[in-house]
Amino acid sequence: MNELETRVGERRTFAIISHPDAGKTTLTEKLLLYGGAIHVAGQVAARRARRSATSDWMELERERGISITSTVLQFPYRGHTINLLDTPGHQDFGEDTYRTLMAADSAVMLIDAARGVEPQTKKLFAICRERGIPLFTFINKMDRPSRDPLELLDELESVLGIAAFPMNWPLGNGERFRGVYDRTTHEVHVFERTAHGATRAAVQMAGLGDPGLRELVDDVSYREFIDGIELLEGAGARFDRDAFASGAATPVFFGSAATNFGVQLFLDRFLELAPPPGPRAFRDGVPVPPESPQFSGFVFKIQANMDPRHRDRVAFLRVCSGEFARDMVVRNGRSGKEVRLARAMRLFADERESLETAYAGDVVGLANPGVFAIGDAVFVGSELTFAPIPAFAPEHFASVRSIDSAGYKSFAKGIAQLREEGAVQVFYPYGSMRSEPILGAVGELQFEVAKYRLEAEYNVRTHFSRLPHDTIRRVEGELVGATPLQLGSGSMLLEDWEGRPVLLAEREWSLRLIEEWNPKHRLVPFTTRLQQEATA
Ligand code: G4P
């Protein structure tokens, strides 16, 4: 194996998806604790709190006391380099969260054991399914009164339509959650709680027949534990690696991130099962392996204002092949221009370090003086292409105008910049590109960020009027004349910035009526399918 093959083979790049409050911040931190990147838990949360108190990073974050932005956490663990792509933890997540999943090779779906599958779990799951990436499931908060584990597995299958394969089985639940049975080694991991879960939980191994186990929990819980295992083992199902690799089946782990139960077991199995980076770039339609010496990557995110004193923008580049070296000269496939990558950085939480080398699976932060846009292909040598980053269907819409009429130029420039960065999507009433834009967002917070940035960076005060629509479709078919479609009240015909028509509706059912009235047109889902899938 050459050096590049070794480096690529070591890498595991993933993201955690969850509904807010399921414990993503907590699990992230515990993975860092068990991965040896931090020694005492409580630091990440503390750093976030400190940042929200004193940072000059993004004032909106400070005002709202939330984390809007995402970063990358890299740490070595047992001969591997783990890249955890951290996504914003806030309720009003936006397209950034979706796009970050484009850069991951696998994902961990975190579920609250008392709540099961929640709305944002479903949305994020849909993106993983679309990409067909391998998905792990961690059922968290088992130290609190939880739903029946079998019922939770059923829910994964019935609501998400993914086959759920428990890798371990919980002993007790709530206050009496004491451990998990590992179905691979047939051992029971019995945990001791530590104060606030700040350090690793002491663990003892026991066999299933160990009489001590009975003492740990009440009789009913013990019976349920044994019955559960008998049921699973009796069913004789095996973990299907192929189904996992294609995203059709998920290995399920029970645990509690707060008390550290099951975190190590999860991390170890994760390393065994998670895929290393696969091919992402194409040369004349042919996949380029990640071990190829030709350097390539794509931009999946632009973060503006990481440091408002410099008004900088950082482009997040996922390396896809070859070796990144500081100062290398690359070509941007979109603009055709050559760019020297002089200011490259590692993005660890909100700290930045300059970065010398990186390999497929790693994420490099590039100081971006307007050179890069989301989806850009970056490479050395012959032209390479990537699957396009899909446009995600916005669910929130607002029309926006500049309050100061003199500032129209800056306003237009700001809107164009926000669109290019993917901070919001921009539409116009059909056939009138110069009128007031209508912004679309996956999460409402994107509007606040847009408003804030238009004022802070472009010096334009704006008025946003929220629209009642929540459904968008592309329109296929010929559109001529002033009112080319017969629309019901409440629907609007718009065009995107490339002039392609889209329809906004207030209710999904109204789409059916519009289709009936316009038999020569088709309304198609807004989300573009991924090229990877089309090629496969
Ligand atoms: P998020 O990033 O997904 O939004 O969730 P976060 O980790 O912030 O966790 C949300 C709440 O759930 C926190 O409580 C956290 O302590 C708690 N939590 C996370 N994992 C577990 C677990 O395994 N067991 C239990 N019992 N609780 C868990 P909080 O009250 O909001 O904050 P804090 O005061 O505990 O820090």
XYZ file of C-alpha atoms and ligand atoms in Angstrom:
572
model
C 0.000 0.000 0.000
C 1.378 3.403 -0.844
C 1.210 6.398 1.469
C -1.938 7.823 -0.136
C -3.792 4.531 0.078
C -2.861 4.239 3.750
C -4.020 7.757 4.562
C -7.315 7.403 2.715
C -7.966 3.981 4.230
C -7.596 5.424 7.740
C -10.230 8.083 7.288
C -13.806 7.933 8.493
C -15.902 11.001 7.770
C -19.405 11.202 9.180
C -22.112 13.479 10.540
C -24.687 13.068 13.284
C -28.313 13.714 12.399
C -31.002 14.238 15.007
C -33.967 16.240 16.159
C -32.976 19.083 18.517
C -32.490 17.973 22.115
C -31.899 14.317 21.299
C -28.350 14.776 22.613
C -26.170 15.552 19.592
C -23.921 17.992 21.446
C -23.583 15.538 24.298
C -22.794 12.564 22.067
C -20.341 14.619 20.005
C -18.497 15.513 23.140
C -18.491 11.949 24.432
C -17.094 10.710 21.146
C -14.300 13.247 21.588
C -13.808 12.015 25.161
C -13.600 8.362 24.143
C -11.612 9.260 21.072
C -9.022 10.879 23.339
C -9.432 14.347 21.805
C -10.526 15.776 25.157
C -9.921 14.427 28.641
C -12.833 15.810 30.570
C -16.276 16.272 29.093
C -18.071 19.559 29.612
C -15.616 21.561 27.552
C -17.464 21.756 24.282
C -20.647 22.924 25.952
C -18.609 25.312 28.078
C -16.828 26.664 25.019
C -20.153 27.207 23.317
C -21.427 29.040 26.364
C -18.287 31.143 26.553
C -18.490 31.938 22.888
C -22.067 33.038 23.213
C -21.037 35.285 26.077
C -17.940 36.950 24.679
C -17.316 36.032 21.084
C -17.319 38.571 18.340
C -17.963 35.796 15.872
C -21.459 36.236 14.682
C -23.480 38.635 16.674
C -26.691 36.896 15.857
C -25.378 33.785 17.508
C -24.569 35.776 20.568
C -27.936 37.507 20.667
C -29.802 34.295 20.278
C -27.374 32.158 22.276
C -27.398 29.494 19.619
C -25.051 27.816 17.255
C -25.955 28.490 13.649
C -22.760 27.436 12.066
C -21.056 24.126 11.767
C -17.466 23.018 11.975
C -15.386 19.899 11.683
C -13.925 17.895 14.520
C -10.955 15.755 13.590
C -9.257 13.308 15.933
C -7.108 10.221 15.668
C -8.494 7.023 17.173
C -7.041 3.513 17.039
C -5.071 4.061 13.871
C -7.873 5.995 12.185
C -8.488 9.651 11.524
C -12.044 10.508 12.359
C -13.717 13.547 10.833
C -16.958 14.423 12.539
C -18.815 17.026 10.536
C -20.635 19.016 13.159
C -23.939 20.538 12.101
C -25.857 23.349 13.763
C -27.801 22.193 16.772
C -30.625 24.650 16.568
C -34.260 23.891 15.874
C -34.291 26.176 12.863
C -31.696 24.241 11.000
C -31.153 25.232 7.414
C -29.712 24.080 4.165
C -26.244 24.035 5.667
C -27.186 20.982 7.647
C -28.378 19.263 4.496
C -25.294 20.225 2.512
C -22.955 19.018 5.214
C -24.443 15.567 4.674
C -23.158 15.748 1.086
C -19.622 15.752 2.467
C -20.111 12.778 4.814
C -19.406 9.146 3.962
C -21.773 7.856 6.626
C -24.118 9.253 9.253
C -25.238 8.498 12.775
C -28.930 8.944 13.444
C -29.425 9.870 17.055
C -32.801 9.106 18.587
C -34.217 9.998 21.987
C -35.353 6.706 23.538
C -38.471 8.295 24.995
C -39.468 10.130 21.826
C -38.503 7.877 18.963
C -38.440 9.214 15.406
C -39.143 12.986 15.366
C -39.860 15.418 12.489
C -36.291 16.582 11.880
C -34.992 13.040 12.139
C -37.289 12.222 9.229
C -36.154 15.124 7.068
C -32.475 14.461 7.592
C -32.996 10.749 7.157
C -34.573 11.462 3.759
C -31.351 13.160 2.613
C -29.239 10.214 3.761
C -31.601 7.839 2.015
C -31.421 9.896 -1.173
C -27.646 9.596 -1.117
C -27.780 5.958 -0.033
C -25.099 6.501 2.596
C -24.602 3.974 5.393
C -26.498 4.973 8.510
C -25.867 4.016 12.130
C -28.554 4.473 14.778
C -27.804 5.415 18.376
C -30.799 5.264 20.706
C -29.903 7.735 23.417
C -31.082 8.628 26.929
C -31.668 5.048 28.006
C -30.932 6.273 31.537
C -34.332 7.965 31.444
C -37.681 6.191 31.291
C -37.659 4.947 27.710
C -39.979 3.327 25.259
C -39.838 -0.410 24.748
C -36.736 -1.198 22.643
C -38.657 -3.494 20.309
C -41.240 -0.809 19.734
C -38.459 1.662 18.855
C -37.007 -0.767 16.331
C -40.459 -1.236 14.821
C -40.807 2.493 14.503
C -37.552 2.770 12.543
C -38.867 0.170 10.141
C -42.434 1.424 9.823
C -41.850 5.200 9.842
C -38.513 5.410 8.031
C -38.664 2.185 6.087
C -35.167 1.086 7.053
C -34.397 -2.406 8.366
C -33.186 -2.062 11.973
C -30.636 -4.522 13.318
C -29.854 -4.172 17.057
C -26.113 -4.585 17.651
C -26.614 -4.520 21.395
C -29.503 -4.878 23.807
C -30.224 -2.766 26.894
C -30.250 -4.158 30.420
C -32.802 -2.132 32.372
C -34.123 1.289 31.566
C -34.336 4.685 33.263
C -32.712 4.832 36.701
C -32.066 1.138 36.417
C -30.316 1.170 33.059
C -27.165 -0.746 33.884
C -25.614 -1.932 30.679
C -25.896 -3.484 27.256
C -25.459 -6.961 25.857
C -23.102 -6.922 22.877
C -24.479 -9.330 20.309
C -21.144 -9.669 18.548
C -19.061 -10.816 21.522
C -21.992 -12.144 23.617
C -20.783 -10.148 26.577
C -22.712 -7.831 28.848
C -21.075 -4.446 29.436
C -22.085 -3.310 32.914
C -21.515 0.391 33.558
C -20.905 2.529 36.592
C -22.036 6.119 36.539
C -19.459 8.836 37.004
C -20.144 12.320 38.294
C -21.860 14.228 35.435
C -20.399 11.729 32.969
C -17.312 13.932 32.794
C -14.891 11.035 32.618
C -15.082 7.563 31.131
C -17.597 5.245 32.768
C -16.062 2.223 34.513
C -17.202 -0.923 32.798
C -17.210 -4.570 33.785
C -17.749 -7.489 31.489
C -20.103 -10.298 32.345
C -21.398 -13.382 30.588
C -25.131 -13.726 29.992
C -25.361 -16.521 32.570
C -23.591 -14.490 35.227
C -25.738 -14.613 38.411
C -24.599 -11.085 39.346
C -26.637 -9.635 36.466
C -29.912 -10.586 38.101
C -29.027 -8.472 41.115
C -28.488 -5.345 39.066
C -32.068 -4.778 37.996
C -35.552 -5.727 39.149
C -37.039 -9.068 38.121
C -39.289 -7.659 35.423
C -36.449 -5.774 33.731
C -34.218 -8.817 33.919
C -36.906 -11.009 32.356
C -37.454 -8.468 29.591
C -33.735 -8.356 28.943
C -33.409 -12.125 28.640
C -36.636 -12.458 26.617
C -35.503 -9.725 24.265
C -32.193 -11.434 23.587
C -33.860 -14.815 23.104
C -36.279 -13.283 20.679
C -33.521 -11.642 18.656
C -31.208 -14.618 18.632
C -34.128 -16.982 17.951
C -35.099 -14.965 14.905
C -31.673 -15.841 13.531
C -31.310 -12.684 11.440
C -27.753 -11.728 10.582
C -26.372 -8.276 10.151
C -26.407 -7.672 6.429
C -23.351 -5.613 5.508
C -24.473 -5.059 1.942
C -27.852 -3.731 3.055
C -26.029 -1.448 5.498
C -23.620 -0.227 2.820
C -26.488 0.752 0.536
C -28.430 2.488 3.298
C -31.208 -0.138 3.377
C -30.412 -1.425 6.889
C -29.106 0.266 10.009
C -27.174 -1.202 12.943
C -28.799 0.035 16.162
C -26.951 0.783 19.410
C -28.585 1.525 22.751
C -26.850 3.825 25.199
C -26.774 7.015 27.136
C -24.435 9.764 26.023
C -24.889 11.724 29.256
C -23.695 8.861 31.453
C -21.256 7.548 28.799
C -22.937 4.131 28.678
C -22.383 2.394 25.394
C -20.306 5.170 23.836
C -17.070 3.189 23.602
C -18.849 0.146 22.240
C -20.485 2.319 19.644
C -17.248 4.018 18.624
C -15.456 0.695 18.238
C -18.179 -0.862 16.086
C -18.445 2.350 14.137
C -14.770 2.034 13.204
C -15.253 -1.532 12.041
C -18.290 -0.773 9.928
C -18.039 2.806 8.680
C -16.747 3.077 5.128
C -13.561 4.947 4.217
C -13.924 7.645 1.561
C -15.175 6.331 -1.773
C -14.829 7.843 -5.247
C -16.515 11.233 -5.621
C -14.862 12.879 -8.597
C -15.455 11.949 -12.246
C -13.159 12.289 -15.237
C -15.198 12.100 -18.461
C -17.910 10.381 -16.439
C -15.523 7.769 -14.995
C -15.119 7.747 -11.187
C -11.701 8.812 -9.885
C -10.605 6.741 -6.871
C -9.782 8.674 -3.679
C -6.245 7.230 -3.773
C -5.580 8.805 -7.151
C -2.611 11.209 -6.966
C -4.610 13.885 -8.762
C -5.857 16.348 -6.176
C -9.574 17.132 -6.154
C -12.349 18.306 -3.867
C -15.646 20.170 -3.858
C -16.987 23.098 -1.886
C -20.036 22.153 0.171
C -20.416 25.147 2.398
C -19.495 28.801 2.638
C -19.338 30.379 6.035
C -19.351 34.142 6.065
C -18.390 36.396 8.914
C -16.494 33.823 10.903
C -14.449 36.792 11.901
C -16.437 39.983 11.267
C -13.365 42.174 11.751
C -12.117 40.813 8.474
C -15.464 40.215 6.827
C -14.038 36.975 5.680
C -15.661 34.039 4.044
C -14.452 30.541 4.506
C -15.164 27.886 1.904
C -15.379 24.345 3.270
C -13.691 22.016 0.831
C -14.133 18.269 1.120
C -11.002 16.634 -0.258
C -11.910 13.777 -2.610
C -8.605 12.543 -4.025
C -4.893 13.205 -3.950
C -3.036 15.119 -1.294
C -3.735 18.665 -0.280
C -0.664 20.814 0.361
C -0.657 24.405 1.452
C 0.142 26.884 -1.305
C -0.824 24.480 -4.047
C -2.340 25.986 -7.177
C -5.691 24.530 -8.143
C -8.304 25.224 -10.763
C -11.895 26.112 -10.016
C -13.979 24.124 -12.515
C -16.817 26.667 -12.542
C -14.788 29.795 -13.258
C -11.872 28.060 -14.969
C -9.564 30.240 -12.879
C -6.409 29.125 -11.122
C -6.212 29.840 -7.407
C -3.311 29.510 -4.973
C -4.526 27.924 -1.721
C -2.372 30.002 0.574
C -4.647 30.397 3.549
C -5.920 26.948 4.349
C -7.075 25.964 7.789
C -8.293 23.176 9.923
C -11.629 24.026 11.486
C -11.875 22.571 14.940
C -14.924 23.895 16.726
C -14.448 27.661 16.576
C -10.696 27.439 16.618
C -8.618 27.529 13.497
C -5.164 26.208 12.889
C -3.278 26.462 9.688
C -3.189 23.217 7.825
C -0.341 21.647 5.876
C -1.717 18.437 4.407
C -5.072 16.732 3.981
C -6.422 13.648 2.225
C -9.709 12.331 0.853
C -12.359 12.578 3.556
C -10.787 15.610 5.227
C -12.275 19.067 5.191
C -10.130 22.085 4.522
C -11.219 25.636 5.290
C -10.177 28.059 2.540
C -10.165 31.785 3.052
C -12.450 32.725 0.246
C -12.328 36.224 -1.123
C -15.365 35.540 -3.309
C -13.553 32.904 -5.364
C -15.582 29.865 -4.427
C -19.275 29.049 -4.493
C -21.158 26.054 -3.189
C -20.758 23.043 -5.436
C -17.513 24.233 -7.056
C -15.165 21.534 -8.271
C -11.546 22.210 -7.297
C -8.721 20.202 -8.837
C -5.219 20.090 -10.218
C -4.634 18.919 -13.786
C -7.282 17.533 -16.108
C -10.902 18.594 -15.668
C -12.870 16.733 -12.989
C -16.543 16.998 -12.151
C -18.688 16.114 -9.140
C -22.296 15.262 -8.543
C -24.063 18.596 -8.143
C -25.054 19.653 -4.673
C -28.815 19.399 -4.876
C -31.087 22.357 -4.302
C -33.238 21.472 -1.321
C -36.903 22.304 -1.397
C -37.453 25.419 0.717
C -40.415 25.337 3.076
C -40.436 28.967 4.170
C -40.795 31.989 1.906
C -40.575 35.731 2.363
C -40.611 38.659 -0.012
C -37.949 41.175 0.778
C -37.378 44.808 -0.142
C -34.840 47.437 0.715
C -36.182 50.133 3.025
C -33.769 52.751 1.702
C -34.508 53.181 -1.981
C -31.035 54.654 -2.553
C -29.423 51.401 -1.548
C -30.896 49.338 -4.357
C -27.525 48.482 -5.894
C -26.087 47.234 -2.635
C -29.308 45.377 -1.978
C -29.116 43.578 -5.324
C -25.451 42.817 -4.747
C -26.121 41.459 -1.272
C -28.984 39.257 -2.492
C -26.790 37.920 -5.304
C -24.004 37.160 -2.843
C -26.312 35.377 -0.393
C -27.697 33.317 -3.229
C -24.269 32.378 -4.481
C -23.219 31.285 -1.025
C -26.387 29.260 -0.656
C -27.400 31.208 2.445
C -30.922 31.481 0.981
C -32.599 30.597 -2.309
C -33.782 33.457 -4.472
C -36.855 33.630 -6.717
C -38.708 36.369 -8.604
C -42.296 36.749 -9.787
C -42.424 35.011 -13.167
C -41.127 37.184 -15.988
C -39.965 40.079 -13.817
C -36.480 39.427 -12.580
C -35.889 42.982 -11.495
C -38.742 43.197 -9.059
C -38.698 42.299 -5.382
C -37.090 38.963 -4.765
C -38.778 36.195 -2.853
C -36.436 34.266 -0.627
C -36.823 30.599 0.150
C -35.328 28.753 3.101
C -35.331 25.308 4.618
C -35.182 26.778 8.124
C -36.636 30.117 9.191
C -33.427 31.151 10.850
C -31.894 31.531 7.391
C -34.062 34.659 6.978
C -32.731 36.193 10.138
C -29.197 35.477 9.053
C -29.923 36.999 5.619
C -31.462 40.136 7.109
C -28.619 40.513 9.547
C -25.975 40.111 6.876
C -27.623 42.503 4.400
C -27.436 45.167 7.049
C -24.021 44.314 8.499
C -22.211 43.657 5.231
C -24.086 45.657 2.600
C -25.429 48.435 4.745
C -29.005 47.947 3.586
C -31.953 47.843 5.873
C -34.654 45.515 4.626
C -38.234 44.611 5.220
C -39.157 40.931 5.122
C -42.798 39.874 4.659
C -43.407 36.261 5.377
C -45.563 34.430 2.844
C -48.059 31.749 3.813
C -46.726 29.248 1.245
C -44.872 26.121 2.237
C -44.834 24.005 -0.919
C -42.708 24.475 -4.016
C -42.681 22.608 -7.330
C -40.876 23.005 -10.601
C -43.146 23.492 -13.585
C -42.559 21.521 -16.772
C -44.287 22.448 -20.005
C -44.446 25.473 -22.236
C -45.176 28.798 -20.556
C -46.142 31.700 -22.790
C -48.092 34.897 -22.245
C -48.769 36.900 -19.123
C -50.690 34.265 -17.152
C -49.387 31.109 -18.692
C -50.844 28.842 -16.014
C -54.307 28.659 -14.550
C -53.635 29.098 -10.834
C -55.910 28.872 -7.851
C -56.025 31.668 -5.341
C -53.058 31.548 -3.040
C -50.653 30.034 -5.575
C -47.864 31.974 -7.252
C -45.783 31.407 -10.339
C -42.157 32.405 -9.837
C -38.870 31.848 -11.562
C -35.560 30.953 -10.068
C -32.438 33.002 -10.779
C -31.829 30.992 -13.937
C -35.319 31.823 -15.167
C -36.749 28.347 -14.591
C -40.401 28.447 -13.524
C -41.488 27.281 -10.087
C -44.848 27.237 -8.393
C -45.532 28.179 -4.782
C -48.619 26.777 -3.135
C -50.118 27.169 0.286
C -51.314 23.626 0.593
C -50.124 20.460 -0.975
C -53.655 19.469 -2.048
C -54.035 22.628 -4.128
C -51.352 21.230 -6.415
C -53.741 18.537 -7.567
C -56.273 21.141 -8.657
C -53.622 23.086 -10.537
C -52.566 19.926 -12.323
C -56.185 19.265 -13.302
C -56.589 22.779 -14.654
C -53.337 22.646 -16.605
C -53.191 19.207 -18.205
C -50.306 20.223 -20.490
C -48.013 20.967 -17.564
C -46.336 18.849 -14.970
C -45.486 19.838 -11.416
C -42.349 18.040 -10.299
C -40.591 17.929 -6.924
C -38.123 20.738 -6.446
C -35.271 18.635 -5.084
C -32.942 17.617 -7.841
C -31.933 14.005 -7.841
C -28.300 13.327 -7.297
C -26.183 12.562 -10.269
C -24.446 9.779 -8.368
C -27.701 7.918 -8.179
C -28.434 8.548 -11.808
C -25.023 7.177 -12.805
C -25.320 4.121 -10.564
P -28.806 18.566 21.051
O -27.392 18.996 20.772
O -29.220 17.369 20.252
O -29.822 19.638 20.978
O -28.875 18.025 22.542
P -27.906 18.233 23.774
O -26.718 17.363 23.676
O -27.717 19.672 24.047
O -28.818 17.588 24.881
C -30.102 18.078 25.185
C -30.433 17.749 26.616
O -30.491 16.325 26.779
C -29.375 18.242 27.612
O -30.048 18.545 28.811
C -28.512 17.006 27.821
O -27.842 17.008 29.055
C -29.567 15.908 27.777
N -29.012 14.609 27.416
C -28.214 14.298 26.350
N -27.926 12.981 26.376
C -28.548 12.467 27.438
C -28.621 11.148 27.997
O -28.039 10.188 27.507
N -29.371 11.007 29.129
C -30.023 12.052 29.719
N -30.716 11.799 30.821
N -29.972 13.303 29.227
C -29.245 13.501 28.099
P -30.316 20.016 29.276
O -31.087 19.896 30.525
O -30.887 20.794 28.149
O -28.868 20.580 29.520
P -27.822 20.232 30.666
O -28.220 21.126 31.770
O -27.950 18.804 31.024
O -26.526 20.564 30.049
